[in-house]
Amino acid sequence: MIENEYDFYLADTDAGKSIHYSLRYQVYCLREGYEDPMSHPEFLEQDEYDKASAHFIARSRHTGQWLGAMRLIVGTARNLPVTKLSQIDSENFCPGYRKCFAEASRLCTLLPSSQPGFASNQQPSQMRRLTPPPLVERPLQASWISLGLIRAARQYCLKNDITYCFFLISDPLARMLRRLGMDIEPVGSPCQHRGWRRPFIHNVKTGYQAMSVRSPDLYNSFCRADAYTRYSELVVNRRRARIAAIG
């Protein structure tokens, strides 16, 4: 399902990051109201953690629309937002508190309706500032996109020698991930941050043993080394295709 329906990219260029920030603006500012849209006049939602982040984006293979985004904030545990928003039990969750960790953040999906006049791959200048885009609820599609983004983030961690990843998520979402076979452990008490959330930690190397039994097809997908492509490679391939078409 993930490989057949969606492509996932590491936004390693300014253009790719603009797509990422645009999706965040549409979800966090317009749809959910978590952030003030007036604070982002360029229709791009950004904050101080983006400079230390790897940014991922998801695109539909069938429509070409950008449908999801997530970032990985990379740094020592004490410098990640999860340790500032919640009380972390740093002595018990793992050794090496000063080592390099990642935190999955700004996970969002944007599924456009069939109504004319809106597409999730709009340029920021084309978006209305204060009116949320029309959406329909497609929980299964959103779940597949989210899992694909988590899979891409896992591969990024493996390639960059990052073993532990934090999640600040709701208990229902944590239970869903556990049912699929992801091993995530609570490392602190619940906190109020856009609803009740709890800090969890996940070992990207060993945290999928249960998935091989509970969700073997998904496990095989998570083991694939091609979980994402660099956005810059997409641009190069498009350029080559145009040149070939002309020639």
PDB file of C-alpha atoms in Angstrom:
ATOM      1  CA  MET A   1       0.000   0.000   0.000  1.00  0.00           C
ATOM      2  CA  ILE A   2       2.686   2.519   0.990  1.00  0.00           C
ATOM      3  CA  GLU A   3       4.964   1.816  -1.969  1.00  0.00           C
ATOM      4  CA  ASN A   4       2.127   1.626  -4.488  1.00  0.00           C
ATOM      5  CA  GLU A   5       0.318   4.801  -3.510  1.00  0.00           C
ATOM      6  CA  TYR A   6       2.873   7.328  -2.260  1.00  0.00           C
ATOM      7  CA  ASP A   7       6.410   8.622  -2.705  1.00  0.00           C
ATOM      8  CA  PHE A   8       8.384  10.035   0.188  1.00  0.00           C
ATOM      9  CA  TYR A   9      11.133  12.613  -0.050  1.00  0.00           C
ATOM     10  CA  LEU A  10      13.792  14.138   2.138  1.00  0.00           C
ATOM     11  CA  ALA A  11      13.376  17.852   1.476  1.00  0.00           C
ATOM     12  CA  ASP A  12      17.044  18.718   0.971  1.00  0.00           C
ATOM     13  CA  THR A  13      16.515  21.892  -1.087  1.00  0.00           C
ATOM     14  CA  ASP A  14      14.838  25.215  -0.395  1.00  0.00           C
ATOM     15  CA  ALA A  15      12.032  24.302  -2.788  1.00  0.00           C
ATOM     16  CA  GLY A  16      11.415  21.006  -1.024  1.00  0.00           C
ATOM     17  CA  LYS A  17      11.416  22.658   2.374  1.00  0.00           C
ATOM     18  CA  SER A  18       8.922  25.241   1.122  1.00  0.00           C
ATOM     19  CA  ILE A  19       6.527  22.401   0.307  1.00  0.00           C
ATOM     20  CA  HIS A  20       7.053  21.020   3.813  1.00  0.00           C
ATOM     21  CA  TYR A  21       6.469  24.397   5.488  1.00  0.00           C
ATOM     22  CA  SER A  22       3.434  25.054   3.276  1.00  0.00           C
ATOM     23  CA  LEU A  23       1.788  21.800   4.358  1.00  0.00           C
ATOM     24  CA  ARG A  24       2.469  22.668   7.984  1.00  0.00           C
ATOM     25  CA  TYR A  25       0.932  26.109   7.480  1.00  0.00           C
ATOM     26  CA  GLN A  26      -2.229  24.646   6.010  1.00  0.00           C
ATOM     27  CA  VAL A  27      -2.601  22.126   8.847  1.00  0.00           C
ATOM     28  CA  TYR A  28      -1.200  23.881  11.925  1.00  0.00           C
ATOM     29  CA  CYS A  29      -2.344  27.411  11.113  1.00  0.00           C
ATOM     30  CA  LEU A  30      -5.472  27.040   8.976  1.00  0.00           C
ATOM     31  CA  ARG A  31      -7.047  23.708   9.841  1.00  0.00           C
ATOM     32  CA  GLU A  32      -6.104  23.138  13.490  1.00  0.00           C
ATOM     33  CA  GLY A  33      -5.440  26.687  14.641  1.00  0.00           C
ATOM     34  CA  TYR A  34      -2.388  25.672  16.670  1.00  0.00           C
ATOM     35  CA  GLU A  35      -0.313  28.529  15.281  1.00  0.00           C
ATOM     36  CA  ASP A  36      -1.275  32.095  14.406  1.00  0.00           C
ATOM     37  CA  PRO A  37      -1.433  32.430  10.603  1.00  0.00           C
ATOM     38  CA  MET A  38      -0.713  36.158  10.912  1.00  0.00           C
ATOM     39  CA  SER A  39       2.727  35.237  12.280  1.00  0.00           C
ATOM     40  CA  HIS A  40       3.545  33.524   8.990  1.00  0.00           C
ATOM     41  CA  PRO A  41       2.865  36.102   6.253  1.00  0.00           C
ATOM     42  CA  GLU A  42       4.622  33.981   3.628  1.00  0.00           C
ATOM     43  CA  PHE A  43       2.201  31.067   4.338  1.00  0.00           C
ATOM     44  CA  LEU A  44       5.092  28.901   5.548  1.00  0.00           C
ATOM     45  CA  GLU A  45       4.980  27.617   9.141  1.00  0.00           C
ATOM     46  CA  GLN A  46       8.484  27.521  10.616  1.00  0.00           C
ATOM     47  CA  ASP A  47      10.146  27.747  14.023  1.00  0.00           C
ATOM     48  CA  GLU A  48      13.555  27.769  15.660  1.00  0.00           C
ATOM     49  CA  TYR A  49      13.961  23.979  15.469  1.00  0.00           C
ATOM     50  CA  ASP A  50      13.874  23.765  11.679  1.00  0.00           C
ATOM     51  CA  LYS A  51      17.562  24.577  11.286  1.00  0.00           C
ATOM     52  CA  ALA A  52      18.414  21.391  13.196  1.00  0.00           C
ATOM     53  CA  SER A  53      15.844  19.228  11.412  1.00  0.00           C
ATOM     54  CA  ALA A  54      15.518  16.806   8.532  1.00  0.00           C
ATOM     55  CA  HIS A  55      12.277  17.498   6.665  1.00  0.00           C
ATOM     56  CA  PHE A  56      10.165  14.841   4.953  1.00  0.00           C
ATOM     57  CA  ILE A  57       7.247  15.194   2.542  1.00  0.00           C
ATOM     58  CA  ALA A  58       4.815  12.688   1.015  1.00  0.00           C
ATOM     59  CA  ARG A  59       3.264  12.821  -2.456  1.00  0.00           C
ATOM     60  CA  SER A  60       0.481  10.859  -4.123  1.00  0.00           C
ATOM     61  CA  ARG A  61       1.748   8.823  -7.063  1.00  0.00           C
ATOM     62  CA  HIS A  62      -1.605   9.127  -8.799  1.00  0.00           C
ATOM     63  CA  THR A  63      -2.357  12.842  -8.458  1.00  0.00           C
ATOM     64  CA  GLY A  64       1.060  14.375  -7.772  1.00  0.00           C
ATOM     65  CA  GLN A  65      -0.372  16.215  -4.762  1.00  0.00           C
ATOM     66  CA  TRP A  66       1.684  16.750  -1.622  1.00  0.00           C
ATOM     67  CA  LEU A  67      -0.259  15.112   1.192  1.00  0.00           C
ATOM     68  CA  GLY A  68       1.942  14.833   4.273  1.00  0.00           C
ATOM     69  CA  ALA A  69       4.933  16.147   6.155  1.00  0.00           C
ATOM     70  CA  MET A  70       7.062  15.351   9.177  1.00  0.00           C
ATOM     71  CA  ARG A  71      10.372  16.555  10.512  1.00  0.00           C
ATOM     72  CA  LEU A  72      13.085  14.971  12.620  1.00  0.00           C
ATOM     73  CA  ILE A  73      14.713  17.381  15.041  1.00  0.00           C
ATOM     74  CA  VAL A  74      18.254  16.161  15.691  1.00  0.00           C
ATOM     75  CA  GLY A  75      20.324  17.020  18.749  1.00  0.00           C
ATOM     76  CA  THR A  76      21.148  16.048  22.305  1.00  0.00           C
ATOM     77  CA  ALA A  77      18.157  15.005  24.397  1.00  0.00           C
ATOM     78  CA  ARG A  78      18.298  18.084  26.607  1.00  0.00           C
ATOM     79  CA  ASN A  79      17.996  20.374  23.557  1.00  0.00           C
ATOM     80  CA  LEU A  80      14.922  18.722  22.038  1.00  0.00           C
ATOM     81  CA  PRO A  81      11.468  20.273  22.533  1.00  0.00           C
ATOM     82  CA  VAL A  82      10.098  17.106  24.164  1.00  0.00           C
ATOM     83  CA  THR A  83      12.339  17.660  27.184  1.00  0.00           C
ATOM     84  CA  LYS A  84      11.113  21.244  27.493  1.00  0.00           C
ATOM     85  CA  LEU A  85       7.412  20.458  27.112  1.00  0.00           C
ATOM     86  CA  SER A  86       7.276  17.417  29.405  1.00  0.00           C
ATOM     87  CA  GLN A  87       9.029  15.919  32.399  1.00  0.00           C
ATOM     88  CA  ILE A  88      11.458  13.289  31.117  1.00  0.00           C
ATOM     89  CA  ASP A  89      12.871  10.533  33.301  1.00  0.00           C
ATOM     90  CA  SER A  90      16.334  10.786  31.782  1.00  0.00           C
ATOM     91  CA  GLU A  91      17.949   8.237  34.118  1.00  0.00           C
ATOM     92  CA  ASN A  92      15.824   5.296  33.016  1.00  0.00           C
ATOM     93  CA  PHE A  93      14.973   5.662  29.344  1.00  0.00           C
ATOM     94  CA  CYS A  94      18.426   4.854  27.961  1.00  0.00           C
ATOM     95  CA  PRO A  95      22.127   5.467  28.545  1.00  0.00           C
ATOM     96  CA  GLY A  96      23.986   8.295  26.937  1.00  0.00           C
ATOM     97  CA  TYR A  97      21.779  11.283  27.676  1.00  0.00           C
ATOM     98  CA  ARG A  98      24.276  13.516  25.879  1.00  0.00           C
ATOM     99  CA  LYS A  99      24.339  11.463  22.690  1.00  0.00           C
ATOM    100  CA  CYS A 100      22.607  12.469  19.498  1.00  0.00           C
ATOM    101  CA  PHE A 101      18.869  11.796  19.448  1.00  0.00           C
ATOM    102  CA  ALA A 102      15.989  12.668  17.173  1.00  0.00           C
ATOM    103  CA  GLU A 103      12.455  13.798  17.862  1.00  0.00           C
ATOM    104  CA  ALA A 104       9.622  13.180  15.397  1.00  0.00           C
ATOM    105  CA  SER A 105       7.697  16.431  15.122  1.00  0.00           C
ATOM    106  CA  ARG A 106       5.063  18.259  13.040  1.00  0.00           C
ATOM    107  CA  LEU A 107       3.594  15.047  11.641  1.00  0.00           C
ATOM    108  CA  CYS A 108       0.624  16.081   9.549  1.00  0.00           C
ATOM    109  CA  THR A 109      -1.501  14.922   6.628  1.00  0.00           C
ATOM    110  CA  LEU A 110      -3.573  17.064   4.310  1.00  0.00           C
ATOM    111  CA  LEU A 111      -6.151  15.270   2.208  1.00  0.00           C
ATOM    112  CA  PRO A 112      -7.984  17.540  -0.241  1.00  0.00           C
ATOM    113  CA  SER A 113     -11.611  17.086  -1.162  1.00  0.00           C
ATOM    114  CA  SER A 114     -12.813  16.781  -4.721  1.00  0.00           C
ATOM    115  CA  GLN A 115     -14.202  20.315  -4.626  1.00  0.00           C
ATOM    116  CA  PRO A 116     -12.712  22.580  -7.312  1.00  0.00           C
ATOM    117  CA  GLY A 117     -10.433  25.424  -6.443  1.00  0.00           C
ATOM    118  CA  PHE A 118      -8.128  23.713  -3.991  1.00  0.00           C
ATOM    119  CA  ALA A 119      -5.099  21.497  -4.298  1.00  0.00           C
ATOM    120  CA  SER A 120      -2.685  20.580  -1.536  1.00  0.00           C
ATOM    121  CA  ASN A 121       0.287  21.362  -3.787  1.00  0.00           C
ATOM    122  CA  GLN A 122      -0.660  25.005  -4.169  1.00  0.00           C
ATOM    123  CA  GLN A 123       2.118  27.531  -4.023  1.00  0.00           C
ATOM    124  CA  PRO A 124       2.085  29.580  -0.796  1.00  0.00           C
ATOM    125  CA  SER A 125       1.137  32.746  -2.684  1.00  0.00           C
ATOM    126  CA  GLN A 126      -2.026  31.030  -3.953  1.00  0.00           C
ATOM    127  CA  MET A 127      -3.407  30.163  -0.509  1.00  0.00           C
ATOM    128  CA  ARG A 128      -5.985  32.111   1.412  1.00  0.00           C
ATOM    129  CA  ARG A 129      -4.646  33.323   4.718  1.00  0.00           C
ATOM    130  CA  LEU A 130      -7.509  32.739   7.134  1.00  0.00           C
ATOM    131  CA  THR A 131      -9.853  30.244   5.468  1.00  0.00           C
ATOM    132  CA  PRO A 132      -9.115  26.551   6.061  1.00  0.00           C
ATOM    133  CA  PRO A 133      -9.081  24.433   2.904  1.00  0.00           C
ATOM    134  CA  PRO A 134     -12.026  22.063   2.403  1.00  0.00           C
ATOM    135  CA  LEU A 135     -11.115  18.583   3.632  1.00  0.00           C
ATOM    136  CA  VAL A 136     -12.660  15.175   3.963  1.00  0.00           C
ATOM    137  CA  GLU A 137     -11.807  12.627   6.627  1.00  0.00           C
ATOM    138  CA  ARG A 138      -9.888   9.678   5.231  1.00  0.00           C
ATOM    139  CA  PRO A 139      -8.398   8.023   8.315  1.00  0.00           C
ATOM    140  CA  LEU A 140      -6.962   4.979   6.553  1.00  0.00           C
ATOM    141  CA  GLN A 141      -5.200   7.064   3.904  1.00  0.00           C
ATOM    142  CA  ALA A 142      -3.859   9.426   6.568  1.00  0.00           C
ATOM    143  CA  SER A 143      -2.579   6.440   8.557  1.00  0.00           C
ATOM    144  CA  TRP A 144      -0.680   5.024   5.568  1.00  0.00           C
ATOM    145  CA  ILE A 145       0.909   8.396   4.855  1.00  0.00           C
ATOM    146  CA  SER A 146       1.900   8.792   8.516  1.00  0.00           C
ATOM    147  CA  LEU A 147       3.443   5.315   8.603  1.00  0.00           C
ATOM    148  CA  GLY A 148       5.355   6.051   5.421  1.00  0.00           C
ATOM    149  CA  LEU A 149       6.769   9.217   6.939  1.00  0.00           C
ATOM    150  CA  ILE A 150       7.775   7.349  10.106  1.00  0.00           C
ATOM    151  CA  ARG A 151       9.408   4.684   7.933  1.00  0.00           C
ATOM    152  CA  ALA A 152      11.368   7.368   6.057  1.00  0.00           C
ATOM    153  CA  ALA A 153      12.464   8.923   9.345  1.00  0.00           C
ATOM    154  CA  ARG A 154      13.619   5.540  10.596  1.00  0.00           C
ATOM    155  CA  GLN A 155      15.784   5.004   7.519  1.00  0.00           C
ATOM    156  CA  TYR A 156      17.255   8.472   7.950  1.00  0.00           C
ATOM    157  CA  CYS A 157      18.164   7.653  11.556  1.00  0.00           C
ATOM    158  CA  LEU A 158      19.794   4.362  10.555  1.00  0.00           C
ATOM    159  CA  LYS A 159      21.845   6.094   7.863  1.00  0.00           C
ATOM    160  CA  ASN A 160      22.986   8.819  10.277  1.00  0.00           C
ATOM    161  CA  ASP A 161      23.788   6.638  13.308  1.00  0.00           C
ATOM    162  CA  ILE A 162      20.850   7.857  15.405  1.00  0.00           C
ATOM    163  CA  THR A 163      19.486   5.060  17.588  1.00  0.00           C
ATOM    164  CA  TYR A 164      16.782   6.711  19.666  1.00  0.00           C
ATOM    165  CA  CYS A 165      13.821   8.796  18.558  1.00  0.00           C
ATOM    166  CA  PHE A 166      11.339  10.614  20.801  1.00  0.00           C
ATOM    167  CA  PHE A 167       7.611  10.979  20.147  1.00  0.00           C
ATOM    168  CA  LEU A 168       5.334  13.339  22.081  1.00  0.00           C
ATOM    169  CA  ILE A 169       1.972  11.797  21.202  1.00  0.00           C
ATOM    170  CA  SER A 170      -1.419  10.888  22.594  1.00  0.00           C
ATOM    171  CA  ASP A 171      -1.988   7.559  24.330  1.00  0.00           C
ATOM    172  CA  PRO A 172      -4.473   6.391  21.631  1.00  0.00           C
ATOM    173  CA  LEU A 173      -1.878   6.973  18.899  1.00  0.00           C
ATOM    174  CA  ALA A 174       0.732   5.157  20.990  1.00  0.00           C
ATOM    175  CA  ARG A 175      -1.610   2.187  21.372  1.00  0.00           C
ATOM    176  CA  MET A 176      -2.182   2.101  17.610  1.00  0.00           C
ATOM    177  CA  LEU A 177       1.561   2.063  16.901  1.00  0.00           C
ATOM    178  CA  ARG A 178       2.031  -0.717  19.442  1.00  0.00           C
ATOM    179  CA  ARG A 179      -0.746  -2.782  17.873  1.00  0.00           C
ATOM    180  CA  LEU A 180       1.142  -2.562  14.593  1.00  0.00           C
ATOM    181  CA  GLY A 181       4.284  -3.787  16.350  1.00  0.00           C
ATOM    182  CA  MET A 182       6.313  -0.628  16.998  1.00  0.00           C
ATOM    183  CA  ASP A 183       8.043  -0.796  20.358  1.00  0.00           C
ATOM    184  CA  ILE A 184       7.637   2.610  22.022  1.00  0.00           C
ATOM    185  CA  GLU A 185       8.199   3.115  25.739  1.00  0.00           C
ATOM    186  CA  PRO A 186       6.834   5.939  27.921  1.00  0.00           C
ATOM    187  CA  VAL A 187       9.603   8.050  29.448  1.00  0.00           C
ATOM    188  CA  GLY A 188       7.614  10.627  31.360  1.00  0.00           C
ATOM    189  CA  SER A 189       4.254  11.828  32.597  1.00  0.00           C
ATOM    190  CA  PRO A 190       1.462  13.183  30.371  1.00  0.00           C
ATOM    191  CA  CYS A 191       1.548  16.890  29.623  1.00  0.00           C
ATOM    192  CA  GLN A 192      -0.934  19.349  28.140  1.00  0.00           C
ATOM    193  CA  HIS A 193       0.307  20.323  24.694  1.00  0.00           C
ATOM    194  CA  ARG A 194      -2.415  20.611  22.068  1.00  0.00           C
ATOM    195  CA  GLY A 195      -4.302  18.023  24.076  1.00  0.00           C
ATOM    196  CA  TRP A 196      -2.915  15.462  26.487  1.00  0.00           C
ATOM    197  CA  ARG A 197       0.292  13.908  25.234  1.00  0.00           C
ATOM    198  CA  ARG A 198       2.950  11.664  26.703  1.00  0.00           C
ATOM    199  CA  PRO A 199       6.657  11.395  25.836  1.00  0.00           C
ATOM    200  CA  PHE A 200       7.749   8.061  24.367  1.00  0.00           C
ATOM    201  CA  ILE A 201      11.083   6.797  23.139  1.00  0.00           C
ATOM    202  CA  HIS A 202      11.709   4.368  20.296  1.00  0.00           C
ATOM    203  CA  ASN A 203      14.798   2.382  19.345  1.00  0.00           C
ATOM    204  CA  VAL A 204      14.915   2.552  15.536  1.00  0.00           C
ATOM    205  CA  LYS A 205      17.247  -0.457  15.348  1.00  0.00           C
ATOM    206  CA  THR A 206      15.497  -2.974  17.605  1.00  0.00           C
ATOM    207  CA  GLY A 207      11.981  -1.569  17.986  1.00  0.00           C
ATOM    208  CA  TYR A 208      10.284  -3.632  15.252  1.00  0.00           C
ATOM    209  CA  GLN A 209      10.569  -7.222  16.431  1.00  0.00           C
ATOM    210  CA  ALA A 210       6.846  -7.469  17.255  1.00  0.00           C
ATOM    211  CA  MET A 211       5.942  -5.972  13.869  1.00  0.00           C
ATOM    212  CA  SER A 212       7.507  -8.937  12.069  1.00  0.00           C
ATOM    213  CA  VAL A 213       4.812 -11.113  13.684  1.00  0.00           C
ATOM    214  CA  ARG A 214       1.821  -8.774  13.942  1.00  0.00           C
ATOM    215  CA  SER A 215       2.178  -6.944  10.625  1.00  0.00           C
ATOM    216  CA  PRO A 216       4.673  -8.862   8.449  1.00  0.00           C
ATOM    217  CA  ASP A 217       3.898  -6.953   5.238  1.00  0.00           C
ATOM    218  CA  LEU A 218       4.369  -3.649   7.013  1.00  0.00           C
ATOM    219  CA  TYR A 219       7.565  -4.982   8.616  1.00  0.00           C
ATOM    220  CA  ASN A 220       8.977  -5.860   5.190  1.00  0.00           C
ATOM    221  CA  SER A 221       8.110  -2.352   4.041  1.00  0.00           C
ATOM    222  CA  PHE A 222       9.909  -0.823   7.038  1.00  0.00           C
ATOM    223  CA  CYS A 223      12.999  -2.890   6.250  1.00  0.00           C
ATOM    224  CA  ARG A 224      13.325  -1.476   2.745  1.00  0.00           C
ATOM    225  CA  ALA A 225      16.379   0.727   2.256  1.00  0.00           C
ATOM    226  CA  ASP A 226      14.582   2.938  -0.295  1.00  0.00           C
ATOM    227  CA  ALA A 227      12.092   4.457   2.168  1.00  0.00           C
ATOM    228  CA  TYR A 228      12.697   7.914   0.732  1.00  0.00           C
ATOM    229  CA  THR A 229      14.339   9.792  -2.109  1.00  0.00           C
ATOM    230  CA  ARG A 230      16.054  13.147  -1.900  1.00  0.00           C
ATOM    231  CA  TYR A 231      13.931  15.941  -3.331  1.00  0.00           C
ATOM    232  CA  SER A 232      16.967  17.166  -5.263  1.00  0.00           C
ATOM    233  CA  GLU A 233      16.983  13.848  -7.160  1.00  0.00           C
ATOM    234  CA  LEU A 234      13.351  14.411  -8.122  1.00  0.00           C
ATOM    235  CA  VAL A 235      14.292  17.782  -9.596  1.00  0.00           C
ATOM    236  CA  VAL A 236      17.187  16.259 -11.548  1.00  0.00           C
ATOM    237  CA  ASN A 237      14.988  13.460 -12.899  1.00  0.00           C
ATOM    238  CA  ARG A 238      12.355  15.958 -14.005  1.00  0.00           C
ATOM    239  CA  ARG A 239      14.995  17.990 -15.823  1.00  0.00           C
ATOM    240  CA  ARG A 240      16.316  14.889 -17.568  1.00  0.00           C
ATOM    241  CA  ALA A 241      12.779  13.919 -18.608  1.00  0.00           C
ATOM    242  CA  ARG A 242      12.183  17.352 -20.132  1.00  0.00           C
ATOM    243  CA  ILE A 243      15.468  17.200 -22.031  1.00  0.00           C
ATOM    244  CA  ALA A 244      14.658  13.717 -23.313  1.00  0.00           C
ATOM    245  CA  ALA A 245      11.207  14.860 -24.423  1.00  0.00           C
ATOM    246  CA  ILE A 246      12.706  17.773 -26.349  1.00  0.00           C
ATOM    247  CA  GLY A 247      15.420  15.624 -27.898  1.00  0.00           C
TER     248      GLY A 247
END
